[in-house]
Short mmCIF file of C-alpha atoms in Angstrom, two decimals:
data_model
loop_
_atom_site.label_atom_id
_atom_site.label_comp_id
_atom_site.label_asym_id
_atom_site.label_seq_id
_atom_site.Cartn_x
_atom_site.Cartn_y
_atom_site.Cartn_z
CA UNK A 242 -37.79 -105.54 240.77
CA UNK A 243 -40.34 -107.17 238.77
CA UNK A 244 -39.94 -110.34 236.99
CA UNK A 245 -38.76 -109.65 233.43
CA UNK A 246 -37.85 -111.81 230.51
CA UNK A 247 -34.03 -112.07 229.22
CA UNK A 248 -35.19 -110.01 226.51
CA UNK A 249 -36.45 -107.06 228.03
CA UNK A 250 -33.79 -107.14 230.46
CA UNK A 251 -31.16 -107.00 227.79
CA UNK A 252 -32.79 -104.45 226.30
CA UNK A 253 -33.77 -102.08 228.99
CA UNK A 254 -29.79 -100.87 229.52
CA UNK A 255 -28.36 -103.46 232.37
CA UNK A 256 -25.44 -104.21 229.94
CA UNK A 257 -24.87 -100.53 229.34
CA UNK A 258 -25.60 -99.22 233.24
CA UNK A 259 -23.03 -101.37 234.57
CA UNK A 260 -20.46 -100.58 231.95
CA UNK A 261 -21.35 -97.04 232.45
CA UNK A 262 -20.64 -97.86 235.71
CA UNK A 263 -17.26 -99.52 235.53
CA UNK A 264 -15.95 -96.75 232.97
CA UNK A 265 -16.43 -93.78 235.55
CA UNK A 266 -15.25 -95.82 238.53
CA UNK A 267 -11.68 -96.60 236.51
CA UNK A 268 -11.86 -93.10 235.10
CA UNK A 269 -11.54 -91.97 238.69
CA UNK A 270 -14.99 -91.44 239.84
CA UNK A 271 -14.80 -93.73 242.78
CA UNK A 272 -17.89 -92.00 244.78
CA UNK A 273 -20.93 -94.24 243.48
CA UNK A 274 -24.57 -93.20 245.11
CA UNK A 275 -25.11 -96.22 247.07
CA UNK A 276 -28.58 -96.55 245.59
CA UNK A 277 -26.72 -96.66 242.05
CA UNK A 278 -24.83 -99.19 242.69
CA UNK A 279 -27.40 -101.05 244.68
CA UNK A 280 -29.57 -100.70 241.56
CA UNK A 281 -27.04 -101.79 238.99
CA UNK A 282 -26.53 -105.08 241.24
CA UNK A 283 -30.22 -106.14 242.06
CA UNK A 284 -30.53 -105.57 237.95
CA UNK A 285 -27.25 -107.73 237.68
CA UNK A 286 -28.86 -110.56 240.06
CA UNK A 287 -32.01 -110.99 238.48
CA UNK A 288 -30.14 -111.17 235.34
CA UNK A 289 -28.39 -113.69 236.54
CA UNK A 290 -31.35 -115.71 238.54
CA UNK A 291 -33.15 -115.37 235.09
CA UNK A 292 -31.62 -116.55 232.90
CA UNK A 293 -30.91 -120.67 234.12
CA UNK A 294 -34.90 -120.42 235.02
CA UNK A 295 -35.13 -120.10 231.23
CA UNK A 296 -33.82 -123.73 231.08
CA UNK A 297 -32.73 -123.17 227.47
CA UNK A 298 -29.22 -121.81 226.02
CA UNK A 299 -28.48 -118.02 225.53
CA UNK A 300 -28.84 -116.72 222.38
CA UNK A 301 -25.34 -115.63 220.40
CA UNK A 302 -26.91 -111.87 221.04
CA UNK A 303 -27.35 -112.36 224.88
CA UNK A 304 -24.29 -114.42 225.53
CA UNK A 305 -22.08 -111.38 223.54
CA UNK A 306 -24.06 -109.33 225.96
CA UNK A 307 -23.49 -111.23 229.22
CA UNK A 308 -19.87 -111.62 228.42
CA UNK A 309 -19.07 -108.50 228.34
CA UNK A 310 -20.82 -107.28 231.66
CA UNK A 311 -18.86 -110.01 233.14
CA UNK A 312 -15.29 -108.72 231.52
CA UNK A 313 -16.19 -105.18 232.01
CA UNK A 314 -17.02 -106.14 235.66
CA UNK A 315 -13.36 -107.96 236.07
CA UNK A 316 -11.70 -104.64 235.97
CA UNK A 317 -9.58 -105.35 239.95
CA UNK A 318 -10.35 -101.62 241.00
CA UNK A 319 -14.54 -102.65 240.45
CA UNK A 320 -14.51 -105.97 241.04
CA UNK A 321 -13.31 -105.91 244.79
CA UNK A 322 -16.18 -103.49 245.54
CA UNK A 323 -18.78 -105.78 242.66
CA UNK A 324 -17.99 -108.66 244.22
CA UNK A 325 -18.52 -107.68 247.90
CA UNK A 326 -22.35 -106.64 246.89
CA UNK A 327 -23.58 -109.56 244.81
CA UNK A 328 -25.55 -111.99 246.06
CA UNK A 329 -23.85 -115.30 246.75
CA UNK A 330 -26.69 -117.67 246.29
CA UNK A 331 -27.66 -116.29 242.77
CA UNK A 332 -24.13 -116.32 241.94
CA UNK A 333 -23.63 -120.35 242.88
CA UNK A 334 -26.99 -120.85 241.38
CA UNK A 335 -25.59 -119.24 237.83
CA UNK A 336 -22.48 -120.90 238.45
CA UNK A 337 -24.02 -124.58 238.55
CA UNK A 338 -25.66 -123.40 235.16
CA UNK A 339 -22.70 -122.62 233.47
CA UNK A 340 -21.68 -125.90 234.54
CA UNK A 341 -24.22 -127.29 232.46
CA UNK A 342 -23.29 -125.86 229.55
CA UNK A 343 -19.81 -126.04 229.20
CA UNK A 344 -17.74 -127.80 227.28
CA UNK A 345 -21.63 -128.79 225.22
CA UNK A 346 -22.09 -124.72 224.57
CA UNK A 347 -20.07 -122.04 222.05
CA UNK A 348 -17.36 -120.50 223.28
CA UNK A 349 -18.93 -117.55 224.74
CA UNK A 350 -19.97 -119.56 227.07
CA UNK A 351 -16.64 -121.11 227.69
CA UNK A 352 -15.94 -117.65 227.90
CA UNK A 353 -18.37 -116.26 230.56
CA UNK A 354 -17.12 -119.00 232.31
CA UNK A 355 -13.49 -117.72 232.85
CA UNK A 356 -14.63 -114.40 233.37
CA UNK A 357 -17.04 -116.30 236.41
CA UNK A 358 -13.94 -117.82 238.05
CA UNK A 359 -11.81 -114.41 237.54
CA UNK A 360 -14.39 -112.82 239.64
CA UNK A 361 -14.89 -115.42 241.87
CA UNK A 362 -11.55 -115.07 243.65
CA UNK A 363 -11.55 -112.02 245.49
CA UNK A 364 -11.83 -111.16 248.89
CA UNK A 365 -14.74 -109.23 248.92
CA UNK A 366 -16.62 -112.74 247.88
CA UNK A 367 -14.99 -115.40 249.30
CA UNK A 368 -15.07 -113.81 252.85
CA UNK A 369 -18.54 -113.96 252.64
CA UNK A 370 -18.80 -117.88 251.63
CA UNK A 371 -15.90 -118.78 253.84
CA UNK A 372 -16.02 -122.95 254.50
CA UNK A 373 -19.41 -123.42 252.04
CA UNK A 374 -18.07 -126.34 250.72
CA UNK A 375 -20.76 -126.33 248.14
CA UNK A 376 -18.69 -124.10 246.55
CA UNK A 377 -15.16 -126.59 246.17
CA UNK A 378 -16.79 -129.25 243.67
CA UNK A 379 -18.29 -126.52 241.68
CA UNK A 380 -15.51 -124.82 240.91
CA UNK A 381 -13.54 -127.58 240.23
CA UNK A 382 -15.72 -128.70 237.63
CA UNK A 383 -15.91 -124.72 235.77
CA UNK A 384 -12.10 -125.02 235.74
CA UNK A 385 -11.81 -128.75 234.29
CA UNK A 386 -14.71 -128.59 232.15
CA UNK A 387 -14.29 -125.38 230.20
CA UNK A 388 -10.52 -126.06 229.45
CA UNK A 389 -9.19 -122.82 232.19
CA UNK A 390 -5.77 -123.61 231.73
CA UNK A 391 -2.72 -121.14 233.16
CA UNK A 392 -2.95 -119.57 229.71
CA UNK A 393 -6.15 -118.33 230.05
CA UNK A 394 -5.35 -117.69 233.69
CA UNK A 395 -2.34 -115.69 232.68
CA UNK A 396 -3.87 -113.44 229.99
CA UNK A 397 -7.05 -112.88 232.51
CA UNK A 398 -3.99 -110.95 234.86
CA UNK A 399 -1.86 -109.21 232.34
CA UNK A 400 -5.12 -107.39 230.98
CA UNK A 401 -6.91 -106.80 234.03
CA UNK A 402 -3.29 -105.44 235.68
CA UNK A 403 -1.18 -104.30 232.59
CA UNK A 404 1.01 -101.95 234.24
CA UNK A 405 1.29 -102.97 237.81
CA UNK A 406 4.55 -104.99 238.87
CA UNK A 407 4.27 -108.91 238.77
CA UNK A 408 8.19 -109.62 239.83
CA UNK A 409 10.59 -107.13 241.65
CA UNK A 410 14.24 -108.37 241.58
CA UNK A 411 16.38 -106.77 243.83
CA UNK A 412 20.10 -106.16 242.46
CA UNK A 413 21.93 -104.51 244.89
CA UNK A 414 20.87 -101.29 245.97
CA UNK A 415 18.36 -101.33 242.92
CA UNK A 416 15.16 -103.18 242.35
CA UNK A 417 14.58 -104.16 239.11
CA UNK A 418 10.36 -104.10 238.07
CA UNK A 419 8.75 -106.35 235.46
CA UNK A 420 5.06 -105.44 235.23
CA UNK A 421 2.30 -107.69 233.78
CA UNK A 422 2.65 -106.26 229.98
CA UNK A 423 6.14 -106.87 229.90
CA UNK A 424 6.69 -110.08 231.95
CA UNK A 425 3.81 -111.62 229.26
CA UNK A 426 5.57 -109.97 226.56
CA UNK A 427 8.84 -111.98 228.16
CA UNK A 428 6.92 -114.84 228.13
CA UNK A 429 5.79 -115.40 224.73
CA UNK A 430 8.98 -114.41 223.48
CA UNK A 431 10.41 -117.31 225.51
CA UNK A 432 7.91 -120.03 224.96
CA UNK A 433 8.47 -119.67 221.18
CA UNK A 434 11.95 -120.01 221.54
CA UNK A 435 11.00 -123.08 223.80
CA UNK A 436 8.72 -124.17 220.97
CA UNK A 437 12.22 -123.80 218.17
CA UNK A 438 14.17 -125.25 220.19
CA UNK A 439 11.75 -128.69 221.10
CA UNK A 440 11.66 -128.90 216.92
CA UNK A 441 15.00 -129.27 216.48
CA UNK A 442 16.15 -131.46 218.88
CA UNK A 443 13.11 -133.41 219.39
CA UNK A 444 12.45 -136.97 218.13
CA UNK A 445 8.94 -138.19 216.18
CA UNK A 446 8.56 -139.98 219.90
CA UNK A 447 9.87 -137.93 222.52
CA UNK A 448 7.20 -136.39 224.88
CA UNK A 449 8.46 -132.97 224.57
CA UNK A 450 10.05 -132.19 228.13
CA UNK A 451 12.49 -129.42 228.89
CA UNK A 452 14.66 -129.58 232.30
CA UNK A 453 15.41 -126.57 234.10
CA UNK A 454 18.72 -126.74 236.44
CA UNK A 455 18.59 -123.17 237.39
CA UNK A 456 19.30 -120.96 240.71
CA UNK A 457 16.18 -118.65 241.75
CA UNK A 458 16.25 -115.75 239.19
CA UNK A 459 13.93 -113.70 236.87
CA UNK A 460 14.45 -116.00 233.76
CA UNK A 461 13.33 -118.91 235.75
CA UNK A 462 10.33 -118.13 236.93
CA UNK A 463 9.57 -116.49 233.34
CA UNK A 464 10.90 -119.59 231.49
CA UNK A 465 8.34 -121.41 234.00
CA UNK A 466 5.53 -119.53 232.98
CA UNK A 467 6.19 -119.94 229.41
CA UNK A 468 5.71 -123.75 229.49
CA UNK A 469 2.81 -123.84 231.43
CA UNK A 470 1.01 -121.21 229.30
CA UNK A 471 2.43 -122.77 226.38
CA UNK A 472 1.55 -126.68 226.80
CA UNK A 473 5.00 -127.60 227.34
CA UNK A 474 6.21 -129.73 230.01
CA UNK A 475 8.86 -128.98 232.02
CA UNK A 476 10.73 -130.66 234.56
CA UNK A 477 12.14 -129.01 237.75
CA UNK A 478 15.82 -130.37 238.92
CA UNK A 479 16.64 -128.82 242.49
CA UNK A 480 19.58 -126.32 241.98
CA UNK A 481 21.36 -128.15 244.66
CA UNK A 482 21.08 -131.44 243.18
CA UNK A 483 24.21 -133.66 243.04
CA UNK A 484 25.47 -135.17 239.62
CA UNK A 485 24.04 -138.79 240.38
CA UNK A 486 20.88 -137.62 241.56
CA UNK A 487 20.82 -135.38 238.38
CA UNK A 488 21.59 -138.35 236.08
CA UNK A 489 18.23 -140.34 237.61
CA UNK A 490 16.21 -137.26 236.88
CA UNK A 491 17.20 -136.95 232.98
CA UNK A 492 17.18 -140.57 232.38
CA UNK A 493 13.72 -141.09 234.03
CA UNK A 494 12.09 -137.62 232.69
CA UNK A 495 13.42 -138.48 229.30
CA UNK A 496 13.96 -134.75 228.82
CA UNK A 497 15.39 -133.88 225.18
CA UNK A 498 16.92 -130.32 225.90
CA UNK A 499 18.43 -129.12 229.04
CA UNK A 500 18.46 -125.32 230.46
CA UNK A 501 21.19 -124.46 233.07
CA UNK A 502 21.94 -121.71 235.05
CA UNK A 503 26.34 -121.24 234.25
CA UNK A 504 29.43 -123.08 233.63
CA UNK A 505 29.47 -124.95 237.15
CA UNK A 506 26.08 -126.59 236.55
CA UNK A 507 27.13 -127.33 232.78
CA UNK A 508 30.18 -128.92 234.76
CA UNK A 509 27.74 -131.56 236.20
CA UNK A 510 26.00 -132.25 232.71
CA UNK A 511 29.49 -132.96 230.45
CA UNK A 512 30.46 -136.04 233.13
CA UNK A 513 26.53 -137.41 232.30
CA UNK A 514 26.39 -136.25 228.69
CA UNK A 515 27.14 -139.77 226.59
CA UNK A 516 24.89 -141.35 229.16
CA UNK A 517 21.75 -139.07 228.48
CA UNK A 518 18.87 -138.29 225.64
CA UNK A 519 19.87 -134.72 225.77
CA UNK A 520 19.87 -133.20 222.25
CA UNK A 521 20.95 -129.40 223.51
CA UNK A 522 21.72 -127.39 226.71
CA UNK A 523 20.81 -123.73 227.01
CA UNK A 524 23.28 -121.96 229.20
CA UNK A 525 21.72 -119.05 230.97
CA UNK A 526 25.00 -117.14 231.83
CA UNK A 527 28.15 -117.34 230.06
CA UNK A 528 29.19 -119.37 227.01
CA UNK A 529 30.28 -122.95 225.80
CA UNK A 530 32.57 -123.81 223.14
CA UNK A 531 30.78 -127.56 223.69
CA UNK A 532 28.98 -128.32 220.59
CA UNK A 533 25.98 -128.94 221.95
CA UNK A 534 25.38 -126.49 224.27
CA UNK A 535 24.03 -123.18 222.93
CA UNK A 536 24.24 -119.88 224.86
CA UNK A 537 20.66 -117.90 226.21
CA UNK A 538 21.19 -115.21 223.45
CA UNK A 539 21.36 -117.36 220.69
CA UNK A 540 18.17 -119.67 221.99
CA UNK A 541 15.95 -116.00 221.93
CA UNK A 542 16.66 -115.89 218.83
CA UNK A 543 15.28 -118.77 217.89
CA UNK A 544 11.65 -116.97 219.17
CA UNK A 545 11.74 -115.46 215.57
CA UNK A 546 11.53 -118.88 213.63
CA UNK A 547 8.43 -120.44 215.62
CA UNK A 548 5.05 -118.62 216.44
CA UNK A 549 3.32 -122.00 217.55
CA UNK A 550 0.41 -122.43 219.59
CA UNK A 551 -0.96 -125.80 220.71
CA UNK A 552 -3.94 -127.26 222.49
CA UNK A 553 -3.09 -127.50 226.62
CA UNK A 554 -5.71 -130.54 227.97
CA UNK A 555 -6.68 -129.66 231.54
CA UNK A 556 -5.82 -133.56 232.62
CA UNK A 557 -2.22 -133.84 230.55
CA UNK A 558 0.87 -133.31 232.87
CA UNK A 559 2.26 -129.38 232.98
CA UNK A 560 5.05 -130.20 234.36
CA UNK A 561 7.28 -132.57 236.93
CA UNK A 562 8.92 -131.58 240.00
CA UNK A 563 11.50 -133.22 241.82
CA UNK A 564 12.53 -133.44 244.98
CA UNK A 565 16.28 -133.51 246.53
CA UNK A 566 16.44 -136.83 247.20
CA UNK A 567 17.34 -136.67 250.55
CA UNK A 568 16.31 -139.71 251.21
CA UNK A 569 17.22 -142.31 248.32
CA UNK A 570 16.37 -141.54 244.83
CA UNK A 571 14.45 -138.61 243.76
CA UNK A 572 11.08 -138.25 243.90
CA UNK A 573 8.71 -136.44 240.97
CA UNK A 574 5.56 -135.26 241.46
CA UNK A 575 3.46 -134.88 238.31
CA UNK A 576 1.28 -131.79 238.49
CA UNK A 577 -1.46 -131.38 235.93
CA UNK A 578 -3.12 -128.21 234.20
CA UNK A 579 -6.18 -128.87 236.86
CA UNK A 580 -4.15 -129.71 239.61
CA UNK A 581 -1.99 -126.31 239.51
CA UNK A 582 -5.31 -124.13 238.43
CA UNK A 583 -7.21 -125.73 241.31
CA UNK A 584 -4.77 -125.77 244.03
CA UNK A 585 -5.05 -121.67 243.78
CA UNK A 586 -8.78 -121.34 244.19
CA UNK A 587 -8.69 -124.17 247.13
CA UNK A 588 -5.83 -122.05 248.41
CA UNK A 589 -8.08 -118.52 247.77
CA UNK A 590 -11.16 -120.29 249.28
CA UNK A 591 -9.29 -121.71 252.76
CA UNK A 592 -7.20 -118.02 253.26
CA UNK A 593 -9.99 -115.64 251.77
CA UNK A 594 -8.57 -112.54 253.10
CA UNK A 595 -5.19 -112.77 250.79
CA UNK A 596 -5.87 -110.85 247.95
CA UNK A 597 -4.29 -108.71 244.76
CA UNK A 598 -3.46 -106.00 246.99
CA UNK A 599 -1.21 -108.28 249.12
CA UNK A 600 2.86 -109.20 248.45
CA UNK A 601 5.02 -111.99 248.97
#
């Protein structure tokens, strides 16, 4: 191909070609003419290789543009087979210009950005740039600089997969499915009920934590998931945790409201209560006629009274985990928003052949 401006590239149909591209693939059509595709993907490159050899900023028009080849290009059933065919080097090269951009640019640019690292992480691609290290640093940097927080993260999933099972829970002889749409539809619904219940029974002060003392279910890992796409910290208590080890967690976390899993681990908490900052515990199974303690059915309904949304900085904590203790007083680890983004590219990057397609 011939070297063309950003204009006349725009212009000459690469936007439309590889959405034209991407619609028929989804719509079924998954026999492409290898010199189609090949085409599409030399026209993607040079876009790409173009465009930082401008040395200037996109244009609103052009950025619109890019963005949405990139999020029409996301779709998982394209992207395995897009991302196996472009070429690496351009791609870093594009990356690293991004890079300098963000957080300076719009947000279209923050936004091409996400759609970058969504791509990025399939196996198709990183097989092919297995132990660059080049790569580790850059990415790092896309994630911290333009603010790609488990939020984002999140949404990216439950639009590209909608449908497809995130959790199975296995009750008996019957598994139980919770797809994308309705495990984020679970989600908000709990992080504004979160949200209610930090109002009420947080002081002008407090830093905002919620505890979890819960077994391994469905609402935990949900519950989870709401606070770190919501901003709000949250601070994990082993389920096997005795009641003086519990007592050093509260006290030091300086959590305001508590969630626990029944009426034996509330038994723990009303020995410790007069000694803590707890305002409210959420029991997740059964009731309480303790004042204080609310059951799970009346804390969803709080979801009604709060649609809040707040900022989530990339270096504040997301949440605390602690360990058993096994070995003197508990221990918590402080994870932030970059730490927990990062940790699954650097875990993509060193086990490239684990993709979307995979189960645990």
């Amino acid at each position: 191909m011939q070297e063309k401006d950003l204009t006349r590239l725009f212009k000459e149909g690469i936007l439309d070609n590889i959405i034209s591209i991407t619609e028929k693939f989804i719509s079924g059509l998954t026999s492409f003419a290898k010199k189609d595709l090949s085409e599409e993907l030399e026209s993607f490159s040079e876009t790409l290789k173009q465009i930082p050899q401008e040395k200037k900023n996109l244009t609103e028009e052009q950025a619109n543009a890019l963005l949405r080849i990139f999020t029409a290009a996301a779709q998982p059933s394209f992207a395995k087979r897009f991302m196996g065919k472009v070429d690496k080097d351009v791609y870093f090269i594009f990356g690293e210009y991004l890079n300098s951009l963000v957080p300076k640019a719009n947000s279209k640019i923050a936004s091409i950005t996400y759609e970058y690292l969504n791509l990025f992480r399939y196996p198709s691609f990183l097989t092919r740039v297995y132990n660059e290290k080049k790569w580790e640093p850059l990415i790092h940097k896309l994630i911290f600089k333009s603010n790609y927080n488990a939020k984002i993260l999140f949404n990216q999933r439950a639009r590209d997969y909608k449908s497809k099972p995130l959790f199975k829970v296995v009750k008996g002889n019957y598994v139980a499915e919770y797809s994308w749409e309705k495990s984020a539809e679970l989600v908000k619904k709990y992080q504004q009920a979160l949200f209610s219940a930090l109002v009420k029974n947080s002081s002008a002060d407090n830093n905002s934590k919620i505890a979890f003392l819960l077994d391994n279910c469905i609402e935990m890992a949900l519950l989870d998931l709401a606070c770190l796409t919501g901003g709000i910290v949250n601070v994990m208590i082993p389920a096997n945790s005795v009641t003086e080890h519990i007592r050093f967690i509260l006290k030091q976390s300086e959590a305001s409201v508590l969630i626990v899993h029944d009426e034996k681990q509330l038994s723990k908490i009303k020995s410790l209560k007069n000694e803590l900052q707890l305002k409210k515990v959420i029991l997740l199974k059964g009731n309480s006629s303790e004042e204080w303690v609310t059951n799970f059915a009346h804390f969803l309904s709080l979801a009604k009274e709060n649609n809040v949304e707040q900022d989530i900085e990339m270096d504040a904590i997301a949440t605390i985990m602690y360990t058993s203790g096994t070995t003197g007083e508990p221990k918590g680890i402080m994870f932030s928003q970059t730490n927990i983004i990062y940790k699954r590219f650097c875990r993509a990057m060193a086990i490239p052949e684990i993709g979307d397609e995979d189960r645990f």
